Short mmCIF file of C-alpha atoms and ligand atoms in Angstrom, two decimals:
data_model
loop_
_atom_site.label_atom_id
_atom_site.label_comp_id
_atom_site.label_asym_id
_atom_site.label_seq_id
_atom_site.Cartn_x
_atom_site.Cartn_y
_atom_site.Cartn_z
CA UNK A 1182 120.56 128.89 112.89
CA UNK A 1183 119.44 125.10 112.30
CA UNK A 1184 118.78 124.42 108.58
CA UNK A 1185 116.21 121.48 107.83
CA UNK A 1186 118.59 119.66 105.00
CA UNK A 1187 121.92 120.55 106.93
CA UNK A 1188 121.08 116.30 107.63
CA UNK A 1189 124.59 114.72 108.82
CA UNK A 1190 123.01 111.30 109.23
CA UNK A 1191 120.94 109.16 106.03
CA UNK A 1192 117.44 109.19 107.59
CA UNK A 1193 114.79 106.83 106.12
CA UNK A 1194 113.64 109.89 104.32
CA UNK A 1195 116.72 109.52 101.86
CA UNK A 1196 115.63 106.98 100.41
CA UNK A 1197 111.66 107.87 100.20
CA UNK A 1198 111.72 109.28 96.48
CA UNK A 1199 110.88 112.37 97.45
CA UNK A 1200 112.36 116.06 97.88
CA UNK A 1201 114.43 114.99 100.55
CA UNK A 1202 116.05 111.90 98.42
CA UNK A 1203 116.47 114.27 95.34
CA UNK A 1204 118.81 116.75 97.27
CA UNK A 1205 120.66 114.22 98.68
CA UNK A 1206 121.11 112.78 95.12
CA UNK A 1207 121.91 116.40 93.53
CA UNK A 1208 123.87 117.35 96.33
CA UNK A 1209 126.39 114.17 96.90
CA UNK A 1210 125.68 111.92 93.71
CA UNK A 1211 125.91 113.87 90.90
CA UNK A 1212 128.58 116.26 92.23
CA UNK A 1213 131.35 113.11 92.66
CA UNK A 1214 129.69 110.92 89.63
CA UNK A 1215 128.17 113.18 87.16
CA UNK A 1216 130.04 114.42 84.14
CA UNK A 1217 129.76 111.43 81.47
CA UNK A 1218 129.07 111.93 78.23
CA UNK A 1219 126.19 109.73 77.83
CA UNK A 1220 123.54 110.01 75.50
CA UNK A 1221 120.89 110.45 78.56
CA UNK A 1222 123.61 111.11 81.48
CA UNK A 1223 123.15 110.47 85.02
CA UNK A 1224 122.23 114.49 85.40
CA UNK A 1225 118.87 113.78 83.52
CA UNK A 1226 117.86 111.40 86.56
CA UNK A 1227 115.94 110.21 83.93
CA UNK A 1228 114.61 106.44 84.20
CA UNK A 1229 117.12 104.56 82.85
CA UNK A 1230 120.30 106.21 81.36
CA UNK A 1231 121.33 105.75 77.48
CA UNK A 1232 125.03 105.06 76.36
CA UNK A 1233 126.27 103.76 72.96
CA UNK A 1234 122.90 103.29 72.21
CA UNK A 1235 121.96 101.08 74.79
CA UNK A 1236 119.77 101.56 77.67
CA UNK A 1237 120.96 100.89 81.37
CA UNK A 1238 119.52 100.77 84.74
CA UNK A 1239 120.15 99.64 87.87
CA UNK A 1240 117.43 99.40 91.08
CA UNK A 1241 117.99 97.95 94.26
CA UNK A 1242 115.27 96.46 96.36
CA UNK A 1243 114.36 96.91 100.25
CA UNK A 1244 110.56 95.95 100.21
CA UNK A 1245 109.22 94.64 104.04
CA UNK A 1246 108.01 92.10 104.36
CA UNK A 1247 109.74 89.91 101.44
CA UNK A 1248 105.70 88.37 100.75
CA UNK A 1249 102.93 90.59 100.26
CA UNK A 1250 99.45 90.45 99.12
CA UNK A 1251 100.20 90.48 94.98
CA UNK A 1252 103.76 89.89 94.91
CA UNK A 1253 107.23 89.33 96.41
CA UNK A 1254 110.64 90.75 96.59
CA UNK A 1255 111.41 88.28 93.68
CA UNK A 1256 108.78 89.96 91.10
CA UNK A 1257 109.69 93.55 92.42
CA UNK A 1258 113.02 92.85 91.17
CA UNK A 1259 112.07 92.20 87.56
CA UNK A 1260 109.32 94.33 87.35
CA UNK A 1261 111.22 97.54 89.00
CA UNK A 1262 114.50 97.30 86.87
CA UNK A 1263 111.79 96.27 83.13
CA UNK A 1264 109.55 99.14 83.47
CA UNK A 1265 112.10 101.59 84.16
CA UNK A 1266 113.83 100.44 80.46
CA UNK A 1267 110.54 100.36 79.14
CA UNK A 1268 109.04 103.96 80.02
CA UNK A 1269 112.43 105.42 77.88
CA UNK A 1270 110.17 103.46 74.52
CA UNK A 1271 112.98 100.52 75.05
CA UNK A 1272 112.81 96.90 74.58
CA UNK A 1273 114.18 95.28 77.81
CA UNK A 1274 116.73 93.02 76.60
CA UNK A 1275 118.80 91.18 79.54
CA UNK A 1276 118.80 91.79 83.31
CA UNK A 1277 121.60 90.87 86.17
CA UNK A 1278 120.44 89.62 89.63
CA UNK A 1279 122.73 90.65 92.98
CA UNK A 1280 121.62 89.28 96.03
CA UNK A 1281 122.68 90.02 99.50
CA UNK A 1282 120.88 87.61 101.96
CA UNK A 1283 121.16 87.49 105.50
CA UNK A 1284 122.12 84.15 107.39
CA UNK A 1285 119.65 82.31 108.83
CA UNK A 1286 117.06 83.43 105.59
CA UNK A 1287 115.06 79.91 104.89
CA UNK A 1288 116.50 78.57 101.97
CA UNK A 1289 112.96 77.73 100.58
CA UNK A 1290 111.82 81.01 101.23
CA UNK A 1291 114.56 81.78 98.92
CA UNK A 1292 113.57 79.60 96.31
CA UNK A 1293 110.35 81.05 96.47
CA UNK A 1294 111.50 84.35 95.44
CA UNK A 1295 113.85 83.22 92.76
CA UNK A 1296 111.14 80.73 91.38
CA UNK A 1297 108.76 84.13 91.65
CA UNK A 1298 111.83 86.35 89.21
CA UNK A 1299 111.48 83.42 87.25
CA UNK A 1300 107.94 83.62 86.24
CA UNK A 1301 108.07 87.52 86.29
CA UNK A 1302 110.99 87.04 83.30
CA UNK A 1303 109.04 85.01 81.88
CA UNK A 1304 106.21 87.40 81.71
CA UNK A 1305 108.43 90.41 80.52
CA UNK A 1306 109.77 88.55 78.14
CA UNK A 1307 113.91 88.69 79.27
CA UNK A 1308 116.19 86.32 81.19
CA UNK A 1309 118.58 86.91 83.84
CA UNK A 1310 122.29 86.49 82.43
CA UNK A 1311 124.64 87.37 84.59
CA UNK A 1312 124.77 87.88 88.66
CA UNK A 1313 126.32 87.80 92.42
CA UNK A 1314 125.37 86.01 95.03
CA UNK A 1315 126.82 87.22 99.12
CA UNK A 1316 125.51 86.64 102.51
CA UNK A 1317 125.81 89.32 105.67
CA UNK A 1318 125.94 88.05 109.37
CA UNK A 1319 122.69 87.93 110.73
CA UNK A 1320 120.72 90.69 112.17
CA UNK A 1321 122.06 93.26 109.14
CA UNK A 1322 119.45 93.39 106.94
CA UNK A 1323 115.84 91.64 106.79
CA UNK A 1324 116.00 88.60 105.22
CA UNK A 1325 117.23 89.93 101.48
CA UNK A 1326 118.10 92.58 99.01
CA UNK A 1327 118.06 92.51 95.39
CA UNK A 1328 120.22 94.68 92.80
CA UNK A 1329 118.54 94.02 89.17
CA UNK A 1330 120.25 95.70 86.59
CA UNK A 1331 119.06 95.50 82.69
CA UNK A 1332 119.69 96.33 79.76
CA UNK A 1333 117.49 97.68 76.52
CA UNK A 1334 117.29 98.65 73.37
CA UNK A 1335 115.90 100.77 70.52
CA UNK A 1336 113.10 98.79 68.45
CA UNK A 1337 110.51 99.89 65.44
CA UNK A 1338 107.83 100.35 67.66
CA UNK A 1339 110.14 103.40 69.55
CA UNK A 1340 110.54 104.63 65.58
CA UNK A 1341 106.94 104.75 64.27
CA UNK A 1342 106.04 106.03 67.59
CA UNK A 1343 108.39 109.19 67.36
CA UNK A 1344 107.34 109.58 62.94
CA UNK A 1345 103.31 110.18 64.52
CA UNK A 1346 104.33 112.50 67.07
CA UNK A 1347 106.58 114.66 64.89
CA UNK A 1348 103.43 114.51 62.73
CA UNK A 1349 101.71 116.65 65.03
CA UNK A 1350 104.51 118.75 66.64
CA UNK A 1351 107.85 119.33 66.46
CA UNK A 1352 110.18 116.43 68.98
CA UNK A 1353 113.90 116.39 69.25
CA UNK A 1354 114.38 113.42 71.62
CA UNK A 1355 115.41 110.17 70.38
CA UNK A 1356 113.76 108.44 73.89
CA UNK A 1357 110.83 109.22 75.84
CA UNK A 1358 112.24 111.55 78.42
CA UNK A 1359 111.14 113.44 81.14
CA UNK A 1360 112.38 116.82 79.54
CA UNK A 1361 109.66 116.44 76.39
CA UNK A 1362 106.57 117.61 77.56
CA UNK A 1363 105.25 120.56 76.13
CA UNK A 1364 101.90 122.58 76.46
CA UNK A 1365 99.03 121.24 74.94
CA UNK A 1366 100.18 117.16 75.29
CA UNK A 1367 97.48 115.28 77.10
CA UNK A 1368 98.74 113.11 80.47
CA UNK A 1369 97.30 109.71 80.53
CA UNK A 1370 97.36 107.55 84.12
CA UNK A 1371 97.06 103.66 83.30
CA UNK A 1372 94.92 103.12 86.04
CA UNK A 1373 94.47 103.40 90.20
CA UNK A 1374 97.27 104.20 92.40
CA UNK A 1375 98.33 103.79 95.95
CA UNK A 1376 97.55 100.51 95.72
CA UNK A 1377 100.82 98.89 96.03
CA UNK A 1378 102.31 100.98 98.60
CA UNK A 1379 99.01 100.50 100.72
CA UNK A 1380 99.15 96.61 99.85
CA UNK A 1381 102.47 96.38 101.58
CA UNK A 1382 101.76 98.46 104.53
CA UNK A 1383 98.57 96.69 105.97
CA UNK A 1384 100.68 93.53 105.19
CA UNK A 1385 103.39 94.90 107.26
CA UNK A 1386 101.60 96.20 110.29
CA UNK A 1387 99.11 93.60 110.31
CA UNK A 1388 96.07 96.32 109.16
CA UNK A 1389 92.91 94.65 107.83
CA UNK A 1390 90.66 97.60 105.95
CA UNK A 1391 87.46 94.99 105.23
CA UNK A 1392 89.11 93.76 101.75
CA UNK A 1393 92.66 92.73 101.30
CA UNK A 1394 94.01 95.18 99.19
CA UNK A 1395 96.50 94.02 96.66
CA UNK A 1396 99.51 95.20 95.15
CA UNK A 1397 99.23 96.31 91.39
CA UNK A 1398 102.53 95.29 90.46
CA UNK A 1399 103.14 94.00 86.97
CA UNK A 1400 105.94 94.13 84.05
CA UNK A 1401 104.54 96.88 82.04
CA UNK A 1402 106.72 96.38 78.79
CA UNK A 1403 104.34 94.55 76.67
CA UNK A 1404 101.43 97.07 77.27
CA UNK A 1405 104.01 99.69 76.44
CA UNK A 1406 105.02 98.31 73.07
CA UNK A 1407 101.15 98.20 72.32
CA UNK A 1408 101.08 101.50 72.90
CA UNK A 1409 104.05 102.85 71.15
CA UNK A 1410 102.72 100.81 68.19
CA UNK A 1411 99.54 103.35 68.05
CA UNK A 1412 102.08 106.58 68.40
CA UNK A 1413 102.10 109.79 69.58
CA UNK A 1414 103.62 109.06 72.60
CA UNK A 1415 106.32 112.44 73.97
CA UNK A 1416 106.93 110.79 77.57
CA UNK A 1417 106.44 108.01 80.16
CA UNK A 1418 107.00 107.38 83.41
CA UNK A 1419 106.42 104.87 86.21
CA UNK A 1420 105.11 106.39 89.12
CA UNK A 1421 106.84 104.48 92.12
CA UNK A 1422 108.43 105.85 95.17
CA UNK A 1423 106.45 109.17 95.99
CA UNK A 1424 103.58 108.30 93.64
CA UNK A 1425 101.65 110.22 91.08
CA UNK A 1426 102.59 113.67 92.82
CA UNK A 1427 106.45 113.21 92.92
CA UNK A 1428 106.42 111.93 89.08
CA UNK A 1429 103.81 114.72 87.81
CA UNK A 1430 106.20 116.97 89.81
CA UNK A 1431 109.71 115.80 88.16
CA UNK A 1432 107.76 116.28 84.55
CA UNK A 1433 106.83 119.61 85.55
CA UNK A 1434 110.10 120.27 86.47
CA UNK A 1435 112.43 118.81 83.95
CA UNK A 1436 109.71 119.99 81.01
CA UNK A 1437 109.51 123.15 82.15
CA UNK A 1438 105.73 123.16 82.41
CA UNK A 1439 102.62 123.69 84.30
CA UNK A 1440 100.39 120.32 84.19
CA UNK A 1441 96.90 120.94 85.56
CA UNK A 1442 95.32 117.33 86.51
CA UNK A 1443 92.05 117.27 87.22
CA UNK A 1444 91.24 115.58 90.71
CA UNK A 1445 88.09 113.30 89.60
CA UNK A 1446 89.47 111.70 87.19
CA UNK A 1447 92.50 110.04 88.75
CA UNK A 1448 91.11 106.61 89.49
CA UNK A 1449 91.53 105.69 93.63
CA UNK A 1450 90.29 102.01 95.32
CA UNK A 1451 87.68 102.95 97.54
CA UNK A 1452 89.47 100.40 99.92
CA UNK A 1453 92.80 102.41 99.47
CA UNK A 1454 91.00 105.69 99.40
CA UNK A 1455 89.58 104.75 102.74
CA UNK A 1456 92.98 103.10 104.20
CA UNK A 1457 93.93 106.33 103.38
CA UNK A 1458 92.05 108.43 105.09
CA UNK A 1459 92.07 106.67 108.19
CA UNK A 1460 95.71 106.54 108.07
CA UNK A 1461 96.70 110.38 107.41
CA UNK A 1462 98.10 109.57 103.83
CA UNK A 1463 97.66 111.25 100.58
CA UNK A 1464 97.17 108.53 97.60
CA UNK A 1465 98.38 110.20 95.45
CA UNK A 1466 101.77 110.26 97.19
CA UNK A 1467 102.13 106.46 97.88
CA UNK A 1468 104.28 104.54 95.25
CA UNK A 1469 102.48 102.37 92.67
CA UNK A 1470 104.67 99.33 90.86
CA UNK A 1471 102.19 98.33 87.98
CA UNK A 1472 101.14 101.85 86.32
CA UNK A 1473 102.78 104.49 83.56
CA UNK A 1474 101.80 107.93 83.36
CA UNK A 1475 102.07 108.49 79.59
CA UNK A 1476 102.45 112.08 77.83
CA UNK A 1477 100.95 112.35 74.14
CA UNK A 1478 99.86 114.59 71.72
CA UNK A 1479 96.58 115.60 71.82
CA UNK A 1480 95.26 114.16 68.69
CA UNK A 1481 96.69 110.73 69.70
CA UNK A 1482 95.37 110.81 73.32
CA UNK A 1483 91.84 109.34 72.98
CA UNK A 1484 93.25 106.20 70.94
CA UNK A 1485 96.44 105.64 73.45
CA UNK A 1486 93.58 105.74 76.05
CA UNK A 1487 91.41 103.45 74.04
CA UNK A 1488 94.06 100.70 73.81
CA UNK A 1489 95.42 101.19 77.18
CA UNK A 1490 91.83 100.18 78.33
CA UNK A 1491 91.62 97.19 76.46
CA UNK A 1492 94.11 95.37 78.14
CA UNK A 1493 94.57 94.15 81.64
CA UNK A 1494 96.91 96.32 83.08
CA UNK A 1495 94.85 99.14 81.64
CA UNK A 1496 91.37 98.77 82.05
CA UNK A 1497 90.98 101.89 84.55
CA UNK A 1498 92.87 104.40 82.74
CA UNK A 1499 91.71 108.04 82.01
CA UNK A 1500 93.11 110.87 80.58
CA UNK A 1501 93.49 113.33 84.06
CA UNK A 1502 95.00 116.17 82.60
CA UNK A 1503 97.32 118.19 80.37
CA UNK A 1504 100.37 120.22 79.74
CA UNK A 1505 100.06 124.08 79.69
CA UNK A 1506 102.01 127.20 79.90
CA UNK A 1507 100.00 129.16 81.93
CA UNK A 1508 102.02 128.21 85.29
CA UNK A 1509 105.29 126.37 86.13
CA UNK A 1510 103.67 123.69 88.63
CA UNK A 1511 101.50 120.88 89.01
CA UNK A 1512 98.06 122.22 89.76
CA UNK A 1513 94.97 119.92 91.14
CA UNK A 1514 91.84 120.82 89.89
CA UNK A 1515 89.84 119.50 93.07
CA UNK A 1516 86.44 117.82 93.10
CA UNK A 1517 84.74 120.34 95.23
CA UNK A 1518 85.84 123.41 93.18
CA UNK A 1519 88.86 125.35 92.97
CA UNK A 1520 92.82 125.04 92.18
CA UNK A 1521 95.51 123.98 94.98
CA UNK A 1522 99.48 123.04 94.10
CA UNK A 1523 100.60 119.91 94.31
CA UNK A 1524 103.66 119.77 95.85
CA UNK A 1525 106.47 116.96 95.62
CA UNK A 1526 106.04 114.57 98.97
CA UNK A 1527 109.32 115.36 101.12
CA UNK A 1528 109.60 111.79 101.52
CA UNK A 1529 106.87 108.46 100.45
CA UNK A 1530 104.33 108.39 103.30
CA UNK A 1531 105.11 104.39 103.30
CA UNK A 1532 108.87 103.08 103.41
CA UNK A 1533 110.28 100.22 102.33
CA UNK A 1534 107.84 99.55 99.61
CA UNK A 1535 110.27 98.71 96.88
MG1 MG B 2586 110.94 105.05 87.19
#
């Protein structure tokens, strides 16, 4: 009998962020790597990891094409490998670049890129220190690939934060993790999604929707210390590969609890809600690269939200929904009446976005 995962072959869906990636993670990378002893091991598949006190992650980057409207493989780099430190409530500290370019790559189009991580660091905040530079023959891999690694660390921000929340409710964690959600904590979206992974597709396939969309991506670390300066915050998370539905879905997961969102108030482009539509894809699955989903106590959520929305990366946020016990799931509340479960995309609807 033929078993759907019984996969003897990486198919693009591996590497899609969804269900489909997550097995092949549980199954093959955390069997042969797991075990450390970290503070936030590689079995929390949290993130960004914690050891010694320091935070560490590592992202590689496959976006096609290398331009696209709102950004670049260059500023994917950065921004990827900084908002991952900064959704644990760390202070991105130092990154490392790895490139692999192909031969024949123009060596201005290069620049271009580097000159674009440039800006983005300067942006976030961090340098690059340290790095590796190789070339492949041509015709193995489209034009470039970037491995940004970073480190961060704890700051007072991370500290006052975790004094208001254990004001309200009891809180264990010393980081904002995925595991720390717990019914009654409001969920917080910074603002619309699908926009990047839609940005990068019409840009791809040559698809004009009326408007150029563009892609939302952005270092997200200052608004985060902003935020962690008001408090209350229990988790955060940047919803990328699989969008809003696969991060809602690890929370639910990992916490241990239901989180019912309601469906009119997560904010959509009407350009990308249209691409969408035409194009057969949920938005809520597509992968974002400038927004946080933020968890916080209730009596903290209306001033997180109020900040949020006072600065640029922000201005469309709304609280869409909150933690409860009453199910183990993430449940949509839709517009036109009525409950449905969303499930965890098998794979992101768009690949190579990131
Ligand atoms: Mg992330």
């Amino acid at each position: 009998m033929e078993h759907v995962e019984r996969v003897e072959r990486i198919t693009m869906a591996h590497g899609a962020g969804g269900t489909v990636m997550s097995e092949l993670v549980k199954r093959y990378i955390l069997k042969h790597l797991g075990g450390s002893n970290a503070e936030v091991p590689l079995e929390a598949l949290d993130d960004a990891a914690v050891v010694n006190g320091i935070v560490l992650k590592s992202d590689s980057h496959v976006v096609k094409p290398l331009f696209f409207p709102g950004g670049d493989i260059g500023k994917l780099a950065v921004t990827g490998t900084v908002n991952d430190i900064a959704v644990l409530g760390a202070e991105p500290c130092a990154l490392t670049s790895g490139f692999i370019l192909e031969e024949g790559l123009l060596v201005a189009d290069f620049e271009k890129i580097v000159q674009s991580m440039s800006e983005t660091c300067r942006e976030a905040g961090v340098y690059v220190v340290t790095g590796d530079t190789k070339v492949v023959e041509k015709g193995s891999l489209e034009g470039c690939v970037i491995n940004t690694s970073g480190i961060g660390r704890r700051n007072q921000a991370l500290e006052r934060n975790i004094v208001e929340v254990k004001k309200h409710r009891r809180f264990d964690a010393r980081w904002l993790l995925d595991s720390s959600l717990r019914p009654g904590d409001k969920i917080v979206l910074s603002g619309t999604v699908g926009d990047h992974g839609l940005a990068v597709l019409s840009s791809r396939e040559g698809y004009s929707f009326g408007s150029q969309i563009t892609s939302d991506i952005a270092p997200l670390n200052k608004v985060i210390l902003r935020l962690l300066e008001v408090g209350g915050i229990v988790a955060m998370k940047d919803p990328t590969r699989g969008g809003l539905s696969n991060a809602l879905n690890e929370w639910s997961e990992k916490s241990k609890v239901g989180i019912l969102v309601e469906e009119e108030k997560i904010p959509i482009r009407e350009d990308v809600r249209a691409a969408c539509e035409m194009l057969g894809i949920d938005p809520l699955e597509v992968g974002n690269e400038g927004k946080i989903i933020i968890g916080v106590v209730p009596q903290m959520a209306e001033e997180v939200l109020v900040t949020l929305k006072h600065t640029r990366e922000g201005k469309n946020a709304q609280i869409i929904g909150e933690v409860t016990d009453q199910f183990k799931a993430v449940a949509l509340q839709t517009i036109v009446g009525g409950k449905r479960v969303l499930t965890p995309p098998i794979g992101d609807p768009v690949p190579r976005i990131c």
